[in-house]
Amino acid sequence: MPKLSAEKRRVREHTLSAPLIDPFQRTINYLRISVTDRCDFRCAYCMSEDMSFLPKSEVLSLEELERLSSTFVRLGVKKLRLTGGEPLVRRDIMHLFRGLSRHLKSGELEELTVTTNGSQLTRFADEMADLGVRRINVSLDTLDPHKFAAITRWGKFDKVMAGLQAAKQAGLKVKINTVALKGVNDDEIDRLISWCGDEGFDLTFIEVMPMGDIGSVERVDQYLPLTQLRAGIEEKWTLNESDHKTGGPARYVEVMETGQKIGFITPMTHNFCESCNRVRLTCTGMLYMCLGQEDAADLRIPLRESDDDAVLEAAIREAITRKPKGHDFIIDRDHKQPAVGRHMSVTGG
Ligand code: SAM
Ligand code: SF4
């Protein structure tokens, strides 16, 4: 790299230290990385059964993903979440965890975490815990093996249950993510709350979002507003508002009977965009500034154009100036098309 003048060095040091702040004065300190668009499940609300995936040639290498993520860390990102598709089915994924865990050791990064369907946890829970992962999100929409098979199409319920026990034994704190699905799991809410209480898992409910074509399934038939779900919970359980924060979009209550927390992610009934601190990177290097908008910055170009991270940093800063105020999700009978064409598995949940 050529030697920099003192002035250029000063400007550069400032650039490196200035945090990422968007046009609405939100500090961006949370990056979610979809490390693969592939998955070993085909959840009915997420994918169609005959999904086509990106050719492997378009996907960034693990080294490239590490360089990109590390650049974000240098720009003030404190929390990294690996997601997908199913992040734990990407070949050699522990290589990326290993590379990123050095930022935990240096103290630059506060949290390295993952959202997973749980199918590979028996293989990886111990290693993740050794590398400094403390909390993981595991998606589970039902405790009924038959419903599980119907929702995930390809998932193996027993494998996920064994994975959850492996995570517990490894000392990982588990949060269960449950998508509220009308007529599918709305009769299981109390059971899920009790089970999570018994297992020591926190629980977050998510409203289904209109993302990507899911074949013949109608979103409006799946959509269950969480306001309705919460009213049902309140008939049985005593909920206390909680100021618990994890840096994500959920709002939490505490269940007095079990002592555990329940989160609600309500993109549809309550827009959470005003406090959004997140951006999302795909496995091809596209940076989405909002889950619910199409605008994205192609970081693969600056990544491959130059070994100088300053080029990459400039591209990231430019992208952050384009972060929109919020999403425009709507689900009703008049809106047949998804609000955004890409699936959740592209940008990760
Ligand atoms: N495969 C991993 C998993 O299932 O946890 C990580 C990726 S998945 C896309 C992340 C989260 O998004 C999961 O909790 C999943 O239930 C949720 N999800 C997928 N499609 C969704 C949709 N259309 N609306 C709401 N949540 C969705
Ligand atoms: Fe795969 Fe997760 Fe989507 Fe289910 S929700 S199909 S596990 S990416």
CSV table of C-alpha atoms and ligand atoms in Angstrom, one decimal:
chain,number,residue,atom,x,y,z
A,1,MET,CA,0.0,0.0,0.0
A,2,PRO,CA,1.5,3.5,-0.9
A,3,LYS,CA,2.6,5.7,2.0
A,4,LEU,CA,-0.1,8.3,3.1
A,5,SER,CA,0.6,12.0,3.7
A,6,ALA,CA,0.0,13.2,7.3
A,7,GLU,CA,-3.2,15.0,6.2
A,8,LYS,CA,-4.5,11.9,4.4
A,9,ARG,CA,-3.7,9.8,7.5
A,10,ARG,CA,-5.6,12.2,9.7
A,11,VAL,CA,-8.7,12.1,7.4
A,12,ARG,CA,-8.5,8.4,7.2
A,13,GLU,CA,-8.2,7.9,11.0
A,14,HIS,CA,-11.3,10.1,11.4
A,15,THR,CA,-13.1,8.1,8.8
A,16,LEU,CA,-12.3,4.9,10.6
A,17,SER,CA,-13.4,6.2,13.9
A,18,ALA,CA,-16.6,8.0,12.9
A,19,PRO,CA,-19.6,5.8,13.6
A,20,LEU,CA,-22.2,4.9,10.9
A,21,ILE,CA,-25.1,7.3,11.3
A,22,ASP,CA,-28.0,7.3,8.9
A,23,PRO,CA,-30.0,10.4,7.6
A,24,PHE,CA,-32.5,9.9,10.4
A,25,GLN,CA,-29.8,10.0,13.1
A,26,ARG,CA,-29.9,6.3,13.8
A,27,THR,CA,-26.5,4.8,14.7
A,28,ILE,CA,-26.0,1.6,12.8
A,29,ASN,CA,-24.3,-0.9,15.1
A,30,TYR,CA,-25.9,-4.2,14.1
A,31,LEU,CA,-25.1,-6.3,11.0
A,32,ARG,CA,-27.0,-9.4,10.0
A,33,ILE,CA,-25.2,-11.6,7.4
A,34,SER,CA,-27.0,-14.1,5.3
A,35,VAL,CA,-24.1,-16.5,4.7
A,36,THR,CA,-26.1,-18.7,2.3
A,37,ASP,CA,-29.5,-18.6,0.7
A,38,ARG,CA,-29.7,-22.4,0.8
A,39,CYS,CA,-31.5,-24.4,3.5
A,40,ASP,CA,-32.2,-27.9,4.5
A,41,PHE,CA,-35.9,-27.0,5.3
A,42,ARG,CA,-38.6,-25.5,3.1
A,43,CYS,CA,-40.8,-23.7,5.6
A,44,ALA,CA,-44.1,-22.9,3.9
A,45,TYR,CA,-44.1,-19.2,4.9
A,46,CYS,CA,-40.5,-18.7,3.8
A,47,MET,CA,-39.9,-20.6,0.6
A,48,SER,CA,-41.7,-22.4,-2.1
A,49,GLU,CA,-41.0,-26.1,-2.3
A,50,ASP,CA,-39.2,-25.9,-5.6
A,51,MET,CA,-36.9,-22.9,-4.7
A,52,SER,CA,-34.1,-22.1,-7.0
A,53,PHE,CA,-30.9,-21.0,-5.3
A,54,LEU,CA,-28.0,-18.8,-6.4
A,55,PRO,CA,-25.2,-20.5,-8.4
A,56,LYS,CA,-22.2,-21.1,-6.0
A,57,SER,CA,-20.0,-18.9,-8.3
A,58,GLU,CA,-22.0,-15.8,-7.2
A,59,VAL,CA,-21.6,-16.4,-3.5
A,60,LEU,CA,-18.8,-14.7,-1.6
A,61,SER,CA,-16.1,-16.9,-0.1
A,62,LEU,CA,-15.9,-17.2,3.7
A,63,GLU,CA,-12.7,-15.1,3.6
A,64,GLU,CA,-14.6,-12.3,1.7
A,65,LEU,CA,-17.5,-12.5,4.2
A,66,GLU,CA,-15.0,-12.2,7.0
A,67,ARG,CA,-13.2,-9.2,5.4
A,68,LEU,CA,-16.5,-7.4,4.9
A,69,SER,CA,-17.8,-8.1,8.4
A,70,SER,CA,-14.5,-7.1,9.9
A,71,THR,CA,-14.8,-3.8,8.1
A,72,PHE,CA,-18.2,-3.2,9.6
A,73,VAL,CA,-16.8,-3.9,13.0
A,74,ARG,CA,-14.1,-1.3,12.5
A,75,LEU,CA,-16.9,1.1,11.6
A,76,GLY,CA,-18.6,0.6,14.9
A,77,VAL,CA,-20.7,-2.5,14.4
A,78,LYS,CA,-21.0,-4.2,17.8
A,79,LYS,CA,-23.3,-7.0,17.0
A,80,LEU,CA,-23.0,-9.6,14.2
A,81,ARG,CA,-25.7,-12.2,13.6
A,82,LEU,CA,-25.1,-15.0,11.1
A,83,THR,CA,-28.3,-16.1,9.4
A,84,GLY,CA,-29.5,-17.4,6.1
A,85,GLY,CA,-31.0,-19.6,4.6
A,86,GLU,CA,-29.6,-22.0,7.1
A,87,PRO,CA,-26.2,-20.6,8.2
A,88,LEU,CA,-25.1,-23.9,9.8
A,89,VAL,CA,-25.4,-25.9,6.5
A,90,ARG,CA,-22.8,-23.7,4.7
A,91,ARG,CA,-19.6,-25.8,4.3
A,92,ASP,CA,-16.9,-24.9,6.8
A,93,ILE,CA,-19.0,-22.3,8.5
A,94,MET,CA,-17.0,-22.6,11.7
A,95,HIS,CA,-14.1,-21.1,9.8
A,96,LEU,CA,-16.1,-17.8,9.6
A,97,PHE,CA,-17.1,-18.1,13.3
A,98,ARG,CA,-13.4,-18.6,14.2
A,99,GLY,CA,-12.3,-15.6,12.1
A,100,LEU,CA,-15.0,-13.3,13.6
A,101,SER,CA,-14.5,-14.5,17.2
A,102,ARG,CA,-11.1,-12.6,17.3
A,103,HIS,CA,-13.2,-9.4,17.4
A,104,LEU,CA,-14.9,-10.6,20.5
A,105,LYS,CA,-11.5,-11.3,22.1
A,106,SER,CA,-10.3,-7.8,21.2
A,107,GLY,CA,-13.4,-6.3,22.7
A,108,GLU,CA,-14.3,-4.5,19.5
A,109,LEU,CA,-17.4,-6.7,19.0
A,110,GLU,CA,-19.9,-7.2,21.8
A,111,GLU,CA,-21.8,-10.1,20.4
A,112,LEU,CA,-21.5,-12.8,17.8
A,113,THR,CA,-24.7,-14.8,17.3
A,114,VAL,CA,-26.7,-16.9,15.0
A,115,THR,CA,-30.3,-17.5,13.9
A,116,THR,CA,-30.7,-21.2,13.0
A,117,ASN,CA,-33.4,-23.8,12.4
A,118,GLY,CA,-31.6,-26.0,14.9
A,119,SER,CA,-30.9,-28.9,12.6
A,120,GLN,CA,-27.1,-28.8,12.9
A,121,LEU,CA,-26.8,-27.8,16.6
A,122,THR,CA,-25.7,-31.3,17.8
A,123,ARG,CA,-22.7,-30.8,15.5
A,124,PHE,CA,-21.8,-27.2,16.3
A,125,ALA,CA,-23.2,-26.1,19.7
A,126,ASP,CA,-20.0,-26.9,21.6
A,127,GLU,CA,-17.7,-25.2,19.1
A,128,MET,CA,-19.8,-22.1,18.9
A,129,ALA,CA,-19.8,-21.8,22.7
A,130,ASP,CA,-16.0,-22.2,22.7
A,131,LEU,CA,-15.7,-19.4,20.2
A,132,GLY,CA,-17.6,-17.0,22.4
A,133,VAL,CA,-21.1,-17.3,21.1
A,134,ARG,CA,-23.4,-16.8,24.1
A,135,ARG,CA,-26.9,-16.6,22.8
A,136,ILE,CA,-28.6,-18.1,19.8
A,137,ASN,CA,-32.0,-17.9,18.2
A,138,VAL,CA,-33.6,-21.1,17.2
A,139,SER,CA,-36.7,-21.0,15.0
A,140,LEU,CA,-39.5,-23.4,16.0
A,141,ASP,CA,-43.1,-22.8,15.2
A,142,THR,CA,-44.7,-25.9,16.8
A,143,LEU,CA,-44.1,-28.6,19.3
A,144,ASP,CA,-46.2,-31.1,17.4
A,145,PRO,CA,-44.0,-33.3,15.2
A,146,HIS,CA,-46.8,-33.7,12.5
A,147,LYS,CA,-47.3,-30.0,12.3
A,148,PHE,CA,-43.6,-29.5,12.3
A,149,ALA,CA,-43.3,-31.7,9.2
A,150,ALA,CA,-46.1,-29.9,7.5
A,151,ILE,CA,-44.6,-26.4,8.2
A,152,THR,CA,-41.0,-27.1,7.4
A,153,ARG,CA,-41.7,-29.7,4.7
A,154,TRP,CA,-38.2,-31.2,5.0
A,155,GLY,CA,-37.3,-30.7,8.7
A,156,LYS,CA,-36.7,-33.5,11.2
A,157,PHE,CA,-38.3,-32.6,14.5
A,158,ASP,CA,-36.2,-35.0,16.7
A,159,LYS,CA,-33.0,-33.6,15.3
A,160,VAL,CA,-34.1,-30.1,16.3
A,161,MET,CA,-35.0,-31.2,19.7
A,162,ALA,CA,-31.7,-33.0,20.2
A,163,GLY,CA,-30.0,-29.8,18.9
A,164,LEU,CA,-31.7,-27.7,21.5
A,165,GLN,CA,-30.6,-30.0,24.2
A,166,ALA,CA,-27.0,-29.8,22.8
A,167,ALA,CA,-27.2,-26.0,22.9
A,168,LYS,CA,-28.4,-26.0,26.5
A,169,GLN,CA,-25.6,-28.4,27.5
A,170,ALA,CA,-23.0,-26.2,25.8
A,171,GLY,CA,-24.2,-23.3,28.0
A,172,LEU,CA,-25.8,-21.3,25.1
A,173,LYS,CA,-28.7,-19.1,26.0
A,174,VAL,CA,-31.6,-20.0,23.7
A,175,LYS,CA,-34.3,-17.9,22.4
A,176,ILE,CA,-37.1,-19.6,20.4
A,177,ASN,CA,-38.5,-17.7,17.4
A,178,THR,CA,-42.0,-18.6,16.5
A,179,VAL,CA,-43.8,-17.2,13.5
A,180,ALA,CA,-47.5,-16.8,14.4
A,181,LEU,CA,-49.5,-18.7,11.8
A,182,LYS,CA,-53.3,-18.4,11.7
A,183,GLY,CA,-55.0,-21.8,12.0
A,184,VAL,CA,-51.7,-23.6,12.3
A,185,ASN,CA,-50.0,-22.8,15.7
A,186,ASP,CA,-52.4,-20.4,17.3
A,187,ASP,CA,-53.8,-23.2,19.4
A,188,GLU,CA,-50.3,-24.0,20.8
A,189,ILE,CA,-49.3,-20.7,22.2
A,190,ASP,CA,-49.9,-21.6,25.9
A,191,ARG,CA,-48.0,-24.9,25.4
A,192,LEU,CA,-45.1,-23.1,23.8
A,193,ILE,CA,-45.0,-20.6,26.7
A,194,SER,CA,-45.0,-23.4,29.3
A,195,TRP,CA,-42.4,-25.5,27.5
A,196,CYS,CA,-40.1,-22.5,27.1
A,197,GLY,CA,-40.6,-21.7,30.8
A,198,ASP,CA,-39.6,-25.4,31.7
A,199,GLU,CA,-36.6,-25.4,29.4
A,200,GLY,CA,-35.4,-21.9,30.4
A,201,PHE,CA,-35.7,-20.6,26.9
A,202,ASP,CA,-37.0,-17.1,26.0
A,203,LEU,CA,-39.6,-16.9,23.3
A,204,THR,CA,-40.3,-14.4,20.6
A,205,PHE,CA,-43.3,-14.3,18.3
A,206,ILE,CA,-43.0,-12.9,14.8
A,207,GLU,CA,-45.7,-11.6,12.5
A,208,VAL,CA,-45.5,-13.2,9.0
A,209,MET,CA,-44.1,-10.7,6.5
A,210,PRO,CA,-45.0,-10.5,2.8
A,211,MET,CA,-41.6,-11.4,1.4
A,212,GLY,CA,-41.0,-13.5,-1.7
A,213,ASP,CA,-43.2,-15.7,-3.7
A,214,ILE,CA,-44.1,-18.8,-1.7
A,215,GLY,CA,-46.0,-20.7,-4.4
A,216,SER,CA,-49.7,-21.4,-4.1
A,217,VAL,CA,-49.8,-20.5,-0.3
A,218,GLU,CA,-51.7,-17.2,0.4
A,219,ARG,CA,-50.1,-14.8,2.9
A,220,VAL,CA,-53.4,-13.4,4.0
A,221,ASP,CA,-54.4,-16.9,5.1
A,222,GLN,CA,-51.2,-17.2,7.2
A,223,TYR,CA,-51.2,-13.8,8.8
A,224,LEU,CA,-52.1,-13.6,12.5
A,225,PRO,CA,-51.7,-10.1,14.0
A,226,LEU,CA,-49.7,-10.3,17.3
A,227,THR,CA,-52.2,-7.8,18.9
A,228,GLN,CA,-54.7,-10.7,18.7
A,229,LEU,CA,-52.2,-13.3,19.9
A,230,ARG,CA,-51.2,-11.2,22.8
A,231,ALA,CA,-54.8,-10.6,23.9
A,232,GLY,CA,-55.2,-14.4,24.0
A,233,ILE,CA,-52.0,-14.8,26.1
A,234,GLU,CA,-53.1,-12.1,28.5
A,235,GLU,CA,-56.3,-14.1,29.3
A,236,LYS,CA,-54.1,-16.9,30.8
A,237,TRP,CA,-50.8,-15.3,31.9
A,238,THR,CA,-49.8,-12.3,33.8
A,239,LEU,CA,-47.6,-10.1,31.6
A,240,ASN,CA,-45.5,-7.3,32.9
A,241,GLU,CA,-44.0,-4.8,30.4
A,242,SER,CA,-40.2,-5.1,30.4
A,243,ASP,CA,-37.5,-2.7,29.3
A,244,HIS,CA,-35.3,-5.7,28.3
A,245,LYS,CA,-33.4,-4.9,25.0
A,246,THR,CA,-31.3,-7.2,22.9
A,247,GLY,CA,-30.5,-4.7,20.1
A,248,GLY,CA,-33.1,-6.3,17.9
A,249,PRO,CA,-36.6,-5.3,16.9
A,250,ALA,CA,-38.6,-7.2,19.6
A,251,ARG,CA,-40.5,-5.6,22.4
A,252,TYR,CA,-40.5,-7.7,25.6
A,253,VAL,CA,-42.8,-8.6,28.4
A,254,GLU,CA,-42.1,-10.8,31.4
A,255,VAL,CA,-44.4,-13.7,32.2
A,256,MET,CA,-44.9,-13.5,36.0
A,257,GLU,CA,-45.8,-17.2,36.3
A,258,THR,CA,-42.6,-18.6,34.6
A,259,GLY,CA,-40.2,-15.6,35.0
A,260,GLN,CA,-39.3,-15.9,31.3
A,261,LYS,CA,-39.4,-13.1,28.7
A,262,ILE,CA,-41.7,-13.1,25.7
A,263,GLY,CA,-40.8,-10.8,22.8
A,264,PHE,CA,-43.1,-9.6,20.0
A,265,ILE,CA,-41.8,-8.7,16.6
A,266,THR,CA,-44.6,-6.7,15.0
A,267,PRO,CA,-43.5,-5.3,11.7
A,268,MET,CA,-47.2,-5.3,10.5
A,269,THR,CA,-49.2,-4.1,13.5
A,270,HIS,CA,-46.5,-1.8,15.0
A,271,ASN,CA,-43.9,-0.3,12.9
A,272,PHE,CA,-40.5,-0.7,14.7
A,273,CYS,CA,-38.5,1.3,12.2
A,274,GLU,CA,-37.9,4.4,14.2
A,275,SER,CA,-35.3,2.7,16.3
A,276,CYS,CA,-33.8,0.5,13.6
A,277,ASN,CA,-30.0,0.1,14.1
A,278,ARG,CA,-29.6,-2.7,11.5
A,279,VAL,CA,-28.4,-3.4,8.0
A,280,ARG,CA,-28.3,-6.7,6.2
A,281,LEU,CA,-25.7,-8.3,4.0
A,282,THR,CA,-26.4,-11.1,1.6
A,283,CYS,CA,-24.1,-13.9,0.7
A,284,THR,CA,-23.4,-12.2,-2.7
A,285,GLY,CA,-22.3,-9.0,-1.0
A,286,MET,CA,-25.5,-6.9,-1.5
A,287,LEU,CA,-26.1,-4.6,1.5
A,288,TYR,CA,-29.8,-4.0,2.2
A,289,MET,CA,-30.4,-1.0,4.3
A,290,CYS,CA,-34.0,-2.1,5.1
A,291,LEU,CA,-35.5,-5.6,5.2
A,292,GLY,CA,-38.7,-4.2,3.6
A,293,GLN,CA,-37.3,-2.2,0.7
A,294,GLU,CA,-35.6,-3.1,-2.5
A,295,ASP,CA,-32.7,-0.6,-2.5
A,296,ALA,CA,-29.3,-2.3,-2.0
A,297,ALA,CA,-25.6,-1.4,-2.4
A,298,ASP,CA,-23.3,-3.9,-4.2
A,299,LEU,CA,-20.3,-4.3,-1.9
A,300,ARG,CA,-18.8,-7.1,-3.9
A,301,ILE,CA,-17.5,-4.6,-6.4
A,302,PRO,CA,-15.4,-2.5,-4.0
A,303,LEU,CA,-14.5,-5.7,-2.1
A,304,ARG,CA,-13.0,-7.3,-5.2
A,305,GLU,CA,-11.8,-4.0,-6.8
A,306,SER,CA,-9.2,-3.2,-4.2
A,307,ASP,CA,-7.3,-4.7,-1.2
A,308,ASP,CA,-7.5,-1.3,0.4
A,309,ASP,CA,-10.3,-1.4,3.0
A,310,ALA,CA,-10.7,2.4,2.7
A,311,VAL,CA,-12.5,1.8,-0.7
A,312,LEU,CA,-14.9,-0.6,1.0
A,313,GLU,CA,-15.5,1.7,3.9
A,314,ALA,CA,-16.4,4.6,1.6
A,315,ALA,CA,-18.9,2.3,-0.2
A,316,ILE,CA,-20.4,1.3,3.2
A,317,ARG,CA,-20.7,4.9,4.3
A,318,GLU,CA,-22.4,5.9,1.0
A,319,ALA,CA,-24.9,3.0,1.4
A,320,ILE,CA,-25.8,4.2,5.0
A,321,THR,CA,-26.7,7.6,3.6
A,322,ARG,CA,-29.4,5.7,1.6
A,323,LYS,CA,-31.0,4.0,4.6
A,324,PRO,CA,-34.8,4.7,4.3
A,325,LYS,CA,-37.0,5.7,7.1
A,326,GLY,CA,-38.9,2.4,7.2
A,327,HIS,CA,-40.7,-0.4,5.3
A,328,ASP,CA,-44.2,-0.4,3.7
A,329,PHE,CA,-45.4,-3.9,4.5
A,330,ILE,CA,-49.1,-4.5,3.9
A,331,ILE,CA,-50.9,-7.9,3.9
A,332,ASP,CA,-54.5,-7.9,2.7
A,333,ARG,CA,-56.7,-9.3,0.0
A,334,ASP,CA,-55.9,-6.3,-2.3
A,335,HIS,CA,-52.2,-6.9,-2.1
A,336,LYS,CA,-51.5,-10.2,-3.8
A,337,GLN,CA,-47.9,-9.5,-4.6
A,338,PRO,CA,-45.2,-9.6,-1.9
A,339,ALA,CA,-44.0,-6.2,-0.7
A,340,VAL,CA,-40.5,-7.2,-1.7
A,341,GLY,CA,-39.7,-9.9,-4.2
A,342,ARG,CA,-36.8,-11.5,-2.4
A,343,HIS,CA,-37.3,-14.2,0.2
A,344,MET,CA,-36.5,-13.8,3.9
A,345,SER,CA,-33.7,-16.4,3.3
A,346,VAL,CA,-31.9,-13.9,1.0
A,347,THR,CA,-31.5,-11.2,3.6
A,348,GLY,CA,-31.9,-13.3,6.7
A,349,GLY,CA,-34.4,-12.9,9.5
B,1,SAM,N1,-32.9,-20.8,8.7
B,1,SAM,C1,-32.8,-20.0,9.9
B,1,SAM,C2,-34.0,-20.1,10.7
B,1,SAM,O1,-35.0,-20.5,10.3
B,1,SAM,O2,-33.9,-19.7,11.9
B,1,SAM,C3,-32.4,-18.6,9.7
B,1,SAM,C4,-33.0,-17.9,8.5
B,1,SAM,S1,-34.8,-17.6,8.6
B,1,SAM,C5,-35.1,-16.7,7.2
B,1,SAM,C6,-34.8,-16.4,9.9
B,1,SAM,C7,-36.2,-16.2,10.6
B,1,SAM,O3,-37.1,-15.6,9.6
B,1,SAM,C8,-36.8,-17.5,11.1
B,1,SAM,O4,-37.2,-17.2,12.4
B,1,SAM,C9,-38.1,-17.6,10.2
B,1,SAM,O5,-39.1,-18.2,10.9
B,1,SAM,C10,-38.4,-16.2,9.8
B,1,SAM,N2,-39.1,-16.0,8.6
B,1,SAM,C11,-38.9,-16.5,7.4
B,1,SAM,N3,-39.8,-16.1,6.5
B,1,SAM,C12,-40.6,-15.2,7.1
B,1,SAM,C13,-41.7,-14.4,6.7
B,1,SAM,N4,-42.1,-14.3,5.5
B,1,SAM,N5,-42.3,-13.6,7.7
B,1,SAM,C14,-41.8,-13.6,9.0
B,1,SAM,N6,-40.8,-14.4,9.4
B,1,SAM,C15,-40.2,-15.2,8.5
B,2,SF4,FE1,-35.0,-22.4,6.0
B,2,SF4,FE2,-35.2,-20.7,8.0
B,2,SF4,FE3,-36.6,-20.3,5.7
B,2,SF4,FE4,-37.3,-22.3,7.3
B,2,SF4,S1,-37.3,-20.1,7.8
B,2,SF4,S2,-37.0,-22.4,5.0
B,2,SF4,S3,-35.4,-22.9,8.1
B,2,SF4,S4,-34.4,-20.2,6.0
